[in-house]
Each structure stands twice: as structure tokens, then as C-alpha cells.
mmCIF file with all atom_site columns, N, CA and C in Angstrom:
data_model
loop_
_atom_site.group_PDB
_atom_site.id
_atom_site.type_symbol
_atom_site.label_atom_id
_atom_site.label_alt_id
_atom_site.label_comp_id
_atom_site.label_asym_id
_atom_site.label_entity_id
_atom_site.label_seq_id
_atom_site.pdbx_PDB_ins_code
_atom_site.Cartn_x
_atom_site.Cartn_y
_atom_site.Cartn_z
_atom_site.occupancy
_atom_site.B_iso_or_equiv
_atom_site.pdbx_formal_charge
_atom_site.auth_seq_id
_atom_site.auth_comp_id
_atom_site.auth_asym_id
_atom_site.auth_atom_id
_atom_site.pdbx_PDB_model_num
ATOM 1   N N  . MET A 1 1  ? -9.194  -21.719 106.973 1.00 54.00 ? 1  MET A N  1
ATOM 2   C CA . MET A 1 1  ? -10.007 -20.989 107.678 1.00 54.00 ? 1  MET A CA 1
ATOM 3   C C  . MET A 1 1  ? -11.133 -20.197 106.517 1.00 54.00 ? 1  MET A C  1
ATOM 4   N N  . PRO A 1 2  ? -11.994 -19.758 106.942 1.00 60.00 ? 2  PRO A N  1
ATOM 5   C CA . PRO A 1 2  ? -13.131 -19.321 105.735 1.00 60.00 ? 2  PRO A CA 1
ATOM 6   C C  . PRO A 1 2  ? -12.682 -18.166 105.589 1.00 60.00 ? 2  PRO A C  1
ATOM 7   N N  . GLU A 1 3  ? -13.291 -18.461 103.800 1.00 88.00 ? 3  GLU A N  1
ATOM 8   C CA . GLU A 1 3  ? -13.520 -16.358 103.412 1.00 88.00 ? 3  GLU A CA 1
ATOM 9   C C  . GLU A 1 3  ? -13.658 -15.700 103.983 1.00 88.00 ? 3  GLU A C  1
ATOM 10  N N  . ARG A 1 4  ? -14.683 -16.271 104.406 1.00 91.00 ? 4  ARG A N  1
ATOM 11  C CA . ARG A 1 4  ? -16.334 -15.365 104.727 1.00 91.00 ? 4  ARG A CA 1
ATOM 12  C C  . ARG A 1 4  ? -16.686 -15.177 105.968 1.00 91.00 ? 4  ARG A C  1
ATOM 13  N N  . GLU A 1 5  ? -16.342 -14.214 107.262 1.00 94.00 ? 5  GLU A N  1
ATOM 14  C CA . GLU A 1 5  ? -17.103 -13.852 108.949 1.00 94.00 ? 5  GLU A CA 1
ATOM 15  C C  . GLU A 1 5  ? -18.527 -13.760 108.410 1.00 94.00 ? 5  GLU A C  1
ATOM 16  N N  . LYS A 1 6  ? -19.404 -14.483 109.012 1.00 95.00 ? 6  LYS A N  1
ATOM 17  C CA . LYS A 1 6  ? -20.878 -14.070 110.070 1.00 95.00 ? 6  LYS A CA 1
ATOM 18  C C  . LYS A 1 6  ? -20.279 -12.759 110.614 1.00 95.00 ? 6  LYS A C  1
ATOM 19  N N  . VAL A 1 7  ? -21.312 -11.637 110.507 1.00 97.00 ? 7  VAL A N  1
ATOM 20  C CA . VAL A 1 7  ? -20.936 -10.860 111.374 1.00 97.00 ? 7  VAL A CA 1
ATOM 21  C C  . VAL A 1 7  ? -22.994 -10.475 112.157 1.00 97.00 ? 7  VAL A C  1
ATOM 22  N N  . GLN A 1 8  ? -23.241 -10.261 112.709 1.00 98.00 ? 8  GLN A N  1
ATOM 23  C CA . GLN A 1 8  ? -24.545 -10.431 113.074 1.00 98.00 ? 8  GLN A CA 1
ATOM 24  C C  . GLN A 1 8  ? -24.693 -9.045  114.165 1.00 98.00 ? 8  GLN A C  1
ATOM 25  N N  . PHE A 1 9  ? -26.503 -8.332  113.784 1.00 98.00 ? 9  PHE A N  1
ATOM 26  C CA . PHE A 1 9  ? -26.202 -7.192  114.155 1.00 98.00 ? 9  PHE A CA 1
ATOM 27  C C  . PHE A 1 9  ? -28.011 -7.490  115.015 1.00 98.00 ? 9  PHE A C  1
ATOM 28  N N  . LEU A 1 10 ? -28.251 -7.133  116.375 1.00 98.00 ? 10 LEU A N  1
ATOM 29  C CA . LEU A 1 10 ? -28.931 -7.333  117.415 1.00 98.00 ? 10 LEU A CA 1
ATOM 30  C C  . LEU A 1 10 ? -30.035 -6.504  117.714 1.00 98.00 ? 10 LEU A C  1
ATOM 31  N N  . ILE A 1 11 ? -30.862 -6.135  117.113 1.00 99.00 ? 11 ILE A N  1
ATOM 32  C CA . ILE A 1 11 ? -31.978 -5.188  117.977 1.00 99.00 ? 11 ILE A CA 1
ATOM 33  C C  . ILE A 1 11 ? -32.989 -5.936  118.628 1.00 99.00 ? 11 ILE A C  1
ATOM 34  N N  . ILE A 1 12 ? -32.477 -5.459  120.290 1.00 99.00 ? 12 ILE A N  1
ATOM 35  C CA . ILE A 1 12 ? -33.726 -6.058  121.377 1.00 99.00 ? 12 ILE A CA 1
ATOM 36  C C  . ILE A 1 12 ? -34.696 -4.494  121.690 1.00 99.00 ? 12 ILE A C  1
ATOM 37  N N  . SER A 1 13 ? -35.892 -5.125  121.678 1.00 99.00 ? 13 SER A N  1
ATOM 38  C CA . SER A 1 13 ? -36.261 -3.567  122.585 1.00 99.00 ? 13 SER A CA 1
ATOM 39  C C  . SER A 1 13 ? -37.998 -3.681  121.976 1.00 99.00 ? 13 SER A C  1
ATOM 40  N N  . SER A 1 14 ? -39.093 -2.923  122.653 1.00 99.00 ? 14 SER A N  1
ATOM 41  C CA . SER A 1 14 ? -40.104 -2.870  122.635 1.00 99.00 ? 14 SER A CA 1
ATOM 42  C C  . SER A 1 14 ? -40.716 -3.875  120.637 1.00 99.00 ? 14 SER A C  1
ATOM 43  N N  . ARG A 1 15 ? -41.451 -4.134  120.137 1.00 98.00 ? 15 ARG A N  1
ATOM 44  C CA . ARG A 1 15 ? -41.732 -4.226  118.930 1.00 98.00 ? 15 ARG A CA 1
ATOM 45  C C  . ARG A 1 15 ? -41.651 -2.902  118.222 1.00 98.00 ? 15 ARG A C  1
ATOM 46  N N  . GLU A 1 16 ? -42.610 -1.593  118.482 1.00 99.00 ? 16 GLU A N  1
ATOM 47  C CA . GLU A 1 16 ? -42.219 -0.508  118.690 1.00 99.00 ? 16 GLU A CA 1
ATOM 48  C C  . GLU A 1 16 ? -40.655 0.031   118.309 1.00 99.00 ? 16 GLU A C  1
ATOM 49  N N  . GLY A 1 17 ? -39.634 0.271   118.822 1.00 99.00 ? 17 GLY A N  1
ATOM 50  C CA . GLY A 1 17 ? -38.401 0.313   119.299 1.00 99.00 ? 17 GLY A CA 1
ATOM 51  C C  . GLY A 1 17 ? -37.927 0.036   117.934 1.00 99.00 ? 17 GLY A C  1
ATOM 52  N N  . VAL A 1 18 ? -37.984 -1.292  117.929 1.00 99.00 ? 18 VAL A N  1
ATOM 53  C CA . VAL A 1 18 ? -37.546 -2.353  116.472 1.00 99.00 ? 18 VAL A CA 1
ATOM 54  C C  . VAL A 1 18 ? -37.724 -1.902  115.276 1.00 99.00 ? 18 VAL A C  1
ATOM 55  N N  . GLN A 1 19 ? -39.257 -1.770  114.895 1.00 99.00 ? 19 GLN A N  1
ATOM 56  C CA . GLN A 1 19 ? -39.482 -1.240  113.866 1.00 99.00 ? 19 GLN A CA 1
ATOM 57  C C  . GLN A 1 19 ? -38.671 -0.096  113.729 1.00 99.00 ? 19 GLN A C  1
ATOM 58  N N  . GLU A 1 20 ? -38.645 0.728   114.633 1.00 99.00 ? 20 GLU A N  1
ATOM 59  C CA . GLU A 1 20 ? -38.140 2.173   114.777 1.00 99.00 ? 20 GLU A CA 1
ATOM 60  C C  . GLU A 1 20 ? -36.834 2.021   114.441 1.00 99.00 ? 20 GLU A C  1
ATOM 61  N N  . GLN A 1 21 ? -36.097 1.378   114.882 1.00 99.00 ? 21 GLN A N  1
ATOM 62  C CA . GLN A 1 21 ? -34.534 1.539   114.880 1.00 99.00 ? 21 GLN A CA 1
ATOM 63  C C  . GLN A 1 21 ? -34.470 0.845   112.767 1.00 99.00 ? 21 GLN A C  1
ATOM 64  N N  . ILE A 1 22 ? -35.326 -0.509  112.821 1.00 99.00 ? 22 ILE A N  1
ATOM 65  C CA . ILE A 1 22 ? -35.397 -0.350  111.399 1.00 99.00 ? 22 ILE A CA 1
ATOM 66  C C  . ILE A 1 22 ? -35.048 0.012   110.134 1.00 99.00 ? 22 ILE A C  1
ATOM 67  N N  . ARG A 1 23 ? -36.463 0.838   110.241 1.00 99.00 ? 23 ARG A N  1
ATOM 68  C CA . ARG A 1 23 ? -36.757 2.143   109.697 1.00 99.00 ? 23 ARG A CA 1
ATOM 69  C C  . ARG A 1 23 ? -35.749 3.387   109.021 1.00 99.00 ? 23 ARG A C  1
ATOM 70  N N  . ASN A 1 24 ? -34.890 3.763   110.817 1.00 99.00 ? 24 ASN A N  1
ATOM 71  C CA . ASN A 1 24 ? -33.852 4.562   110.629 1.00 99.00 ? 24 ASN A CA 1
ATOM 72  C C  . ASN A 1 24 ? -32.770 4.210   110.056 1.00 99.00 ? 24 ASN A C  1
ATOM 73  N N  . PHE A 1 25 ? -32.485 3.069   110.425 1.00 98.00 ? 25 PHE A N  1
ATOM 74  C CA . PHE A 1 25 ? -31.574 2.041   109.732 1.00 98.00 ? 25 PHE A CA 1
ATOM 75  C C  . PHE A 1 25 ? -31.330 1.713   107.678 1.00 98.00 ? 25 PHE A C  1
ATOM 76  N N  . TYR A 1 26 ? -33.044 2.177   107.493 1.00 99.00 ? 26 TYR A N  1
ATOM 77  C CA . TYR A 1 26 ? -33.319 1.870   106.105 1.00 99.00 ? 26 TYR A CA 1
ATOM 78  C C  . TYR A 1 26 ? -33.104 3.389   105.761 1.00 99.00 ? 26 TYR A C  1
ATOM 79  N N  . VAL A 1 27 ? -32.695 4.198   106.525 1.00 99.00 ? 27 VAL A N  1
ATOM 80  C CA . VAL A 1 27 ? -33.211 5.427   105.362 1.00 99.00 ? 27 VAL A CA 1
ATOM 81  C C  . VAL A 1 27 ? -31.459 6.369   106.069 1.00 99.00 ? 27 VAL A C  1
ATOM 82  N N  . MET A 1 28 ? -30.230 4.966   106.551 1.00 98.00 ? 28 MET A N  1
ATOM 83  C CA . MET A 1 28 ? -29.428 6.120   106.882 1.00 98.00 ? 28 MET A CA 1
ATOM 84  C C  . MET A 1 28 ? -28.578 5.248   105.482 1.00 98.00 ? 28 MET A C  1
ATOM 85  N N  . GLY A 1 29 ? -29.685 4.153   105.263 1.00 98.00 ? 29 GLY A N  1
ATOM 86  C CA . GLY A 1 29 ? -29.082 3.102   103.442 1.00 98.00 ? 29 GLY A CA 1
ATOM 87  C C  . GLY A 1 29 ? -28.052 1.707   104.590 1.00 98.00 ? 29 GLY A C  1
ATOM 88  N N  . PHE A 1 30 ? -28.113 2.026   105.858 1.00 97.00 ? 30 PHE A N  1
ATOM 89  C CA . PHE A 1 30 ? -27.927 0.443   106.487 1.00 97.00 ? 30 PHE A CA 1
ATOM 90  C C  . PHE A 1 30 ? -28.068 -0.321  105.873 1.00 97.00 ? 30 PHE A C  1
ATOM 91  N N  . ALA A 1 31 ? -28.931 -0.511  105.871 1.00 98.00 ? 31 ALA A N  1
ATOM 92  C CA . ALA A 1 31 ? -29.991 -2.093  105.526 1.00 98.00 ? 31 ALA A CA 1
ATOM 93  C C  . ALA A 1 31 ? -31.256 -2.003  104.850 1.00 98.00 ? 31 ALA A C  1
ATOM 94  N N  . GLN A 1 32 ? -31.782 -3.195  104.228 1.00 98.00 ? 32 GLN A N  1
ATOM 95  C CA . GLN A 1 32 ? -33.287 -2.539  103.818 1.00 98.00 ? 32 GLN A CA 1
ATOM 96  C C  . GLN A 1 32 ? -34.341 -3.154  104.949 1.00 98.00 ? 32 GLN A C  1
ATOM 97  N N  . VAL A 1 33 ? -35.355 -2.999  104.454 1.00 98.00 ? 33 VAL A N  1
ATOM 98  C CA . VAL A 1 33 ? -36.203 -3.702  105.993 1.00 98.00 ? 33 VAL A CA 1
ATOM 99  C C  . VAL A 1 33 ? -36.170 -4.967  105.654 1.00 98.00 ? 33 VAL A C  1
ATOM 100 N N  . ASP A 1 34 ? -36.364 -5.760  104.461 1.00 98.00 ? 34 ASP A N  1
ATOM 101 C CA . ASP A 1 34 ? -36.521 -7.494  104.339 1.00 98.00 ? 34 ASP A CA 1
ATOM 102 C C  . ASP A 1 34 ? -35.815 -7.935  104.234 1.00 98.00 ? 34 ASP A C  1
ATOM 103 N N  . GLU A 1 35 ? -34.204 -7.321  104.931 1.00 98.00 ? 35 GLU A N  1
ATOM 104 C CA . GLU A 1 35 ? -32.968 -7.415  105.344 1.00 98.00 ? 35 GLU A CA 1
ATOM 105 C C  . GLU A 1 35 ? -32.537 -8.557  106.585 1.00 98.00 ? 35 GLU A C  1
ATOM 106 N N  . TRP A 1 36 ? -33.922 -7.990  107.352 1.00 99.00 ? 36 TRP A N  1
ATOM 107 C CA . TRP A 1 36 ? -33.553 -8.405  109.185 1.00 99.00 ? 36 TRP A CA 1
ATOM 108 C C  . TRP A 1 36 ? -34.313 -9.658  109.242 1.00 99.00 ? 36 TRP A C  1
ATOM 109 N N  . SER A 1 37 ? -34.572 -9.962  110.348 1.00 99.00 ? 37 SER A N  1
ATOM 110 C CA . SER A 1 37 ? -35.076 -11.607 110.379 1.00 99.00 ? 37 SER A CA 1
ATOM 111 C C  . SER A 1 37 ? -35.775 -10.865 110.411 1.00 99.00 ? 37 SER A C  1
ATOM 112 N N  . PRO A 1 38 ? -37.232 -12.129 110.947 1.00 99.00 ? 38 PRO A N  1
ATOM 113 C CA . PRO A 1 38 ? -38.561 -11.532 111.813 1.00 99.00 ? 38 PRO A CA 1
ATOM 114 C C  . PRO A 1 38 ? -38.540 -11.577 112.172 1.00 99.00 ? 38 PRO A C  1
ATOM 115 N N  . ILE A 1 39 ? -39.691 -10.392 113.166 1.00 98.00 ? 39 ILE A N  1
ATOM 116 C CA . ILE A 1 39 ? -39.904 -10.158 114.352 1.00 98.00 ? 39 ILE A CA 1
ATOM 117 C C  . ILE A 1 39 ? -39.823 -11.198 115.655 1.00 98.00 ? 39 ILE A C  1
ATOM 118 N N  . VAL A 1 40 ? -39.005 -12.054 116.185 1.00 98.00 ? 40 VAL A N  1
ATOM 119 C CA . VAL A 1 40 ? -38.979 -12.798 117.522 1.00 98.00 ? 40 VAL A CA 1
ATOM 120 C C  . VAL A 1 40 ? -39.660 -12.227 119.088 1.00 98.00 ? 40 VAL A C  1
ATOM 121 N N  . PRO A 1 41 ? -40.233 -12.722 119.486 1.00 98.00 ? 41 PRO A N  1
ATOM 122 C CA . PRO A 1 41 ? -40.183 -12.862 121.242 1.00 98.00 ? 41 PRO A CA 1
ATOM 123 C C  . PRO A 1 41 ? -39.230 -12.531 121.782 1.00 98.00 ? 41 PRO A C  1
ATOM 124 N N  . VAL A 1 42 ? -38.488 -12.078 122.607 1.00 98.00 ? 42 VAL A N  1
ATOM 125 C CA . VAL A 1 42 ? -37.437 -12.645 123.758 1.00 98.00 ? 42 VAL A CA 1
ATOM 126 C C  . VAL A 1 42 ? -37.961 -13.237 124.440 1.00 98.00 ? 42 VAL A C  1
ATOM 127 N N  . PRO A 1 43 ? -37.567 -14.536 124.984 1.00 97.00 ? 43 PRO A N  1
ATOM 128 C CA . PRO A 1 43 ? -38.026 -14.925 126.087 1.00 97.00 ? 43 PRO A CA 1
ATOM 129 C C  . PRO A 1 43 ? -37.869 -14.836 127.674 1.00 97.00 ? 43 PRO A C  1
ATOM 130 N N  . ASN A 1 44 ? -38.930 -15.003 127.964 1.00 97.00 ? 44 ASN A N  1
ATOM 131 C CA . ASN A 1 44 ? -39.875 -14.200 129.896 1.00 97.00 ? 44 ASN A CA 1
ATOM 132 C C  . ASN A 1 44 ? -38.910 -13.070 129.532 1.00 97.00 ? 44 ASN A C  1
ATOM 133 N N  . SER A 1 45 ? -39.311 -12.306 128.676 1.00 97.00 ? 45 SER A N  1
ATOM 134 C CA . SER A 1 45 ? -39.081 -11.268 128.563 1.00 97.00 ? 45 SER A CA 1
ATOM 135 C C  . SER A 1 45 ? -40.940 -10.207 128.102 1.00 97.00 ? 45 SER A C  1
ATOM 136 N N  . ASP A 1 46 ? -40.862 -9.063  128.104 1.00 97.00 ? 46 ASP A N  1
ATOM 137 C CA . ASP A 1 46 ? -42.247 -8.020  127.202 1.00 97.00 ? 46 ASP A CA 1
ATOM 138 C C  . ASP A 1 46 ? -41.629 -7.882  125.852 1.00 97.00 ? 46 ASP A C  1
ATOM 139 N N  . ARG A 1 47 ? -40.199 -7.629  125.770 1.00 99.00 ? 47 ARG A N  1
ATOM 140 C CA . ARG A 1 47 ? -39.368 -7.502  124.528 1.00 99.00 ? 47 ARG A CA 1
ATOM 141 C C  . ARG A 1 47 ? -39.404 -8.491  123.002 1.00 99.00 ? 47 ARG A C  1
ATOM 142 N N  . VAL A 1 48 ? -38.930 -7.862  121.766 1.00 99.00 ? 48 VAL A N  1
ATOM 143 C CA . VAL A 1 48 ? -38.757 -8.375  120.773 1.00 99.00 ? 48 VAL A CA 1
ATOM 144 C C  . VAL A 1 48 ? -37.013 -8.372  120.498 1.00 99.00 ? 48 VAL A C  1
ATOM 145 N N  . MET A 1 49 ? -37.235 -9.065  119.430 1.00 99.00 ? 49 MET A N  1
ATOM 146 C CA . MET A 1 49 ? -36.126 -8.551  118.962 1.00 99.00 ? 49 MET A CA 1
ATOM 147 C C  . MET A 1 49 ? -35.887 -9.781  117.645 1.00 99.00 ? 49 MET A C  1
ATOM 148 N N  . THR A 1 50 ? -34.028 -8.792  116.430 1.00 99.00 ? 50 THR A N  1
ATOM 149 C CA . THR A 1 50 ? -34.613 -9.510  114.914 1.00 99.00 ? 50 THR A CA 1
ATOM 150 C C  . THR A 1 50 ? -33.243 -9.472  115.040 1.00 99.00 ? 50 THR A C  1
ATOM 151 N N  . ILE A 1 51 ? -32.892 -9.755  113.936 1.00 99.00 ? 51 ILE A N  1
ATOM 152 C CA . ILE A 1 51 ? -30.834 -10.282 113.666 1.00 99.00 ? 51 ILE A CA 1
ATOM 153 C C  . ILE A 1 51 ? -30.970 -9.631  112.123 1.00 99.00 ? 51 ILE A C  1
ATOM 154 N N  . LEU A 1 52 ? -29.791 -8.989  111.689 1.00 99.00 ? 52 LEU A N  1
ATOM 155 C CA . LEU A 1 52 ? -28.981 -8.614  110.708 1.00 99.00 ? 52 LEU A CA 1
ATOM 156 C C  . LEU A 1 52 ? -28.333 -9.422  109.917 1.00 99.00 ? 52 LEU A C  1
ATOM 157 N N  . THR A 1 53 ? -27.767 -9.994  109.396 1.00 98.00 ? 53 THR A N  1
ATOM 158 C CA . THR A 1 53 ? -27.138 -10.613 109.148 1.00 98.00 ? 53 THR A CA 1
ATOM 159 C C  . THR A 1 53 ? -25.985 -10.522 108.179 1.00 98.00 ? 53 THR A C  1
ATOM 160 N N  . ARG A 1 54 ? -24.305 -10.312 108.042 1.00 97.00 ? 54 ARG A N  1
ATOM 161 C CA . ARG A 1 54 ? -23.661 -9.517  106.958 1.00 97.00 ? 54 ARG A CA 1
ATOM 162 C C  . ARG A 1 54 ? -22.569 -10.671 107.175 1.00 97.00 ? 54 ARG A C  1
ATOM 163 N N  . TYR A 1 55 ? -21.592 -11.071 105.865 1.00 96.00 ? 55 TYR A N  1
ATOM 164 C CA . TYR A 1 55 ? -20.950 -11.310 105.814 1.00 96.00 ? 55 TYR A CA 1
ATOM 165 C C  . TYR A 1 55 ? -19.435 -10.223 105.445 1.00 96.00 ? 55 TYR A C  1
ATOM 166 N N  . ARG A 1 56 ? -18.155 -10.915 106.029 1.00 94.00 ? 56 ARG A N  1
ATOM 167 C CA . ARG A 1 56 ? -17.153 -9.664  105.617 1.00 94.00 ? 56 ARG A CA 1
ATOM 168 C C  . ARG A 1 56 ? -16.170 -11.219 104.732 1.00 94.00 ? 56 ARG A C  1
ATOM 169 N N  . GLN A 1 57 ? -15.241 -10.027 104.197 1.00 92.00 ? 57 GLN A N  1
ATOM 170 C CA . GLN A 1 57 ? -14.307 -11.015 103.708 1.00 92.00 ? 57 GLN A CA 1
ATOM 171 C C  . GLN A 1 57 ? -13.512 -11.127 104.362 1.00 92.00 ? 57 GLN A C  1
ATOM 172 N N  . ARG A 1 58 ? -12.919 -12.516 105.065 1.00 85.00 ? 58 ARG A N  1
ATOM 173 C CA . ARG A 1 58 ? -11.495 -12.049 106.285 1.00 85.00 ? 58 ARG A CA 1
ATOM 174 C C  . ARG A 1 58 ? -10.218 -11.754 105.281 1.00 85.00 ? 58 ARG A C  1
ATOM 175 N N  . LEU A 1 59 ? -9.273  -11.632 105.637 1.00 81.00 ? 59 LEU A N  1
ATOM 176 C CA . LEU A 1 59 ? -8.091  -10.710 105.303 1.00 81.00 ? 59 LEU A CA 1
ATOM 177 C C  . LEU A 1 59 ? -6.858  -12.240 105.829 1.00 81.00 ? 59 LEU A C  1
ATOM 178 N N  . ALA A 1 60 ? -5.925  -12.475 105.271 1.00 74.00 ? 60 ALA A N  1
ATOM 179 C CA . ALA A 1 60 ? -4.637  -12.698 105.132 1.00 74.00 ? 60 ALA A CA 1
ATOM 180 C C  . ALA A 1 60 ? -4.243  -12.172 107.123 1.00 74.00 ? 60 ALA A C  1
ATOM 181 N N  . SER A 1 61 ? -4.501  -11.015 106.878 1.00 75.00 ? 61 SER A N  1
ATOM 182 C CA . SER A 1 61 ? -3.983  -10.439 108.752 1.00 75.00 ? 61 SER A CA 1
ATOM 183 C C  . SER A 1 61 ? -4.890  -10.867 109.376 1.00 75.00 ? 61 SER A C  1
ATOM 184 N N  . ASP A 1 62 ? -5.887  -10.772 109.414 1.00 74.00 ? 62 ASP A N  1
ATOM 185 C CA . ASP A 1 62 ? -6.967  -11.349 111.045 1.00 74.00 ? 62 ASP A CA 1
ATOM 186 C C  . ASP A 1 62 ? -6.405  -12.137 111.400 1.00 74.00 ? 62 ASP A C  1
ATOM 187 N N  . LYS A 1 63 ? -6.228  -11.735 112.547 1.00 68.00 ? 63 LYS A N  1
ATOM 188 C CA . LYS A 1 63 ? -5.760  -13.124 113.884 1.00 68.00 ? 63 LYS A CA 1
ATOM 189 C C  . LYS A 1 63 ? -7.195  -14.535 113.798 1.00 68.00 ? 63 LYS A C  1
ATOM 190 N N  . SER A 1 64 ? -6.798  -15.447 113.647 1.00 58.00 ? 64 SER A N  1
ATOM 191 C CA . SER A 1 64 ? -7.582  -16.151 114.001 1.00 58.00 ? 64 SER A CA 1
ATOM 192 C C  . SER A 1 64 ? -7.489  -17.242 114.696 1.00 58.00 ? 64 SER A C  1
ATOM 193 N N  . THR A 1 65 ? -6.909  -16.984 116.325 1.00 51.00 ? 65 THR A N  1
ATOM 194 C CA . THR A 1 65 ? -6.534  -17.204 117.570 1.00 51.00 ? 65 THR A CA 1
ATOM 195 C C  . THR A 1 65 ? -6.647  -16.636 118.492 1.00 51.00 ? 65 THR A C  1
ATOM 196 N N  . ARG A 1 66 ? -7.387  -15.596 118.475 1.00 53.00 ? 66 ARG A N  1
ATOM 197 C CA . ARG A 1 66 ? -7.622  -14.429 119.105 1.00 53.00 ? 66 ARG A CA 1
ATOM 198 C C  . ARG A 1 66 ? -8.704  -14.582 119.510 1.00 53.00 ? 66 ARG A C  1
ATOM 199 N N  . LYS A 1 67 ? -9.161  -15.192 121.469 1.00 56.00 ? 67 LYS A N  1
ATOM 200 C CA . LYS A 1 67 ? -10.165 -15.523 121.547 1.00 56.00 ? 67 LYS A CA 1
ATOM 201 C C  . LYS A 1 67 ? -10.838 -14.532 122.298 1.00 56.00 ? 67 LYS A C  1
ATOM 202 N N  . SER A 1 68 ? -10.030 -13.536 123.296 1.00 55.00 ? 68 SER A N  1
ATOM 203 C CA . SER A 1 68 ? -10.657 -12.806 124.064 1.00 55.00 ? 68 SER A CA 1
ATOM 204 C C  . SER A 1 68 ? -11.795 -11.729 123.707 1.00 55.00 ? 68 SER A C  1
ATOM 205 N N  . GLY A 1 69 ? -11.622 -11.381 121.910 1.00 56.00 ? 69 GLY A N  1
ATOM 206 C CA . GLY A 1 69 ? -12.880 -10.137 121.822 1.00 56.00 ? 69 GLY A CA 1
ATOM 207 C C  . GLY A 1 69 ? -12.343 -9.234  121.470 1.00 56.00 ? 69 GLY A C  1
ATOM 208 N N  . ARG A 1 70 ? -11.225 -9.078  122.074 1.00 52.00 ? 70 ARG A N  1
ATOM 209 C CA . ARG A 1 70 ? -10.226 -7.304  122.338 1.00 52.00 ? 70 ARG A CA 1
ATOM 210 C C  . ARG A 1 70 ? -9.658  -6.956  121.364 1.00 52.00 ? 70 ARG A C  1
#
């Protein structure tokens, strides 16, 4: 079992909405502005998106066989 698990946070909105939320997360101390991926267009949409990737340590008690996500 890998020691770390990737956790990703996705923001999809207008460019202004994405930028505002990135600033809000910065003010809350959740993420630095430069931790987010570059803003890119969402295909077939007038919206854009960005992703923040973090990693968490897997614990021995984590259930690696559970697939439902619940």
C-alpha cells in the first residue's frame, strides 16, 4: 500500500469566481495562491477550472478494498 494518497480539490466557475475562491482559501489559511494549478478552460463550457493537489498519509487502519467511496 502506498504511504501517501493524493487528494485533489477542484474549483470550476467563471474566471472571476475561481480567482475569488482562490483568494478566499488563501485568507482562510487553507492554501497559498501559487499552490493551485494554472486556470484552464473547461471543454465545451464558458467556465474555467483549477486543481489543488495535496497528499495525506495513509494509516494502517485505512480500508484499501472499499470502492464505493462511502
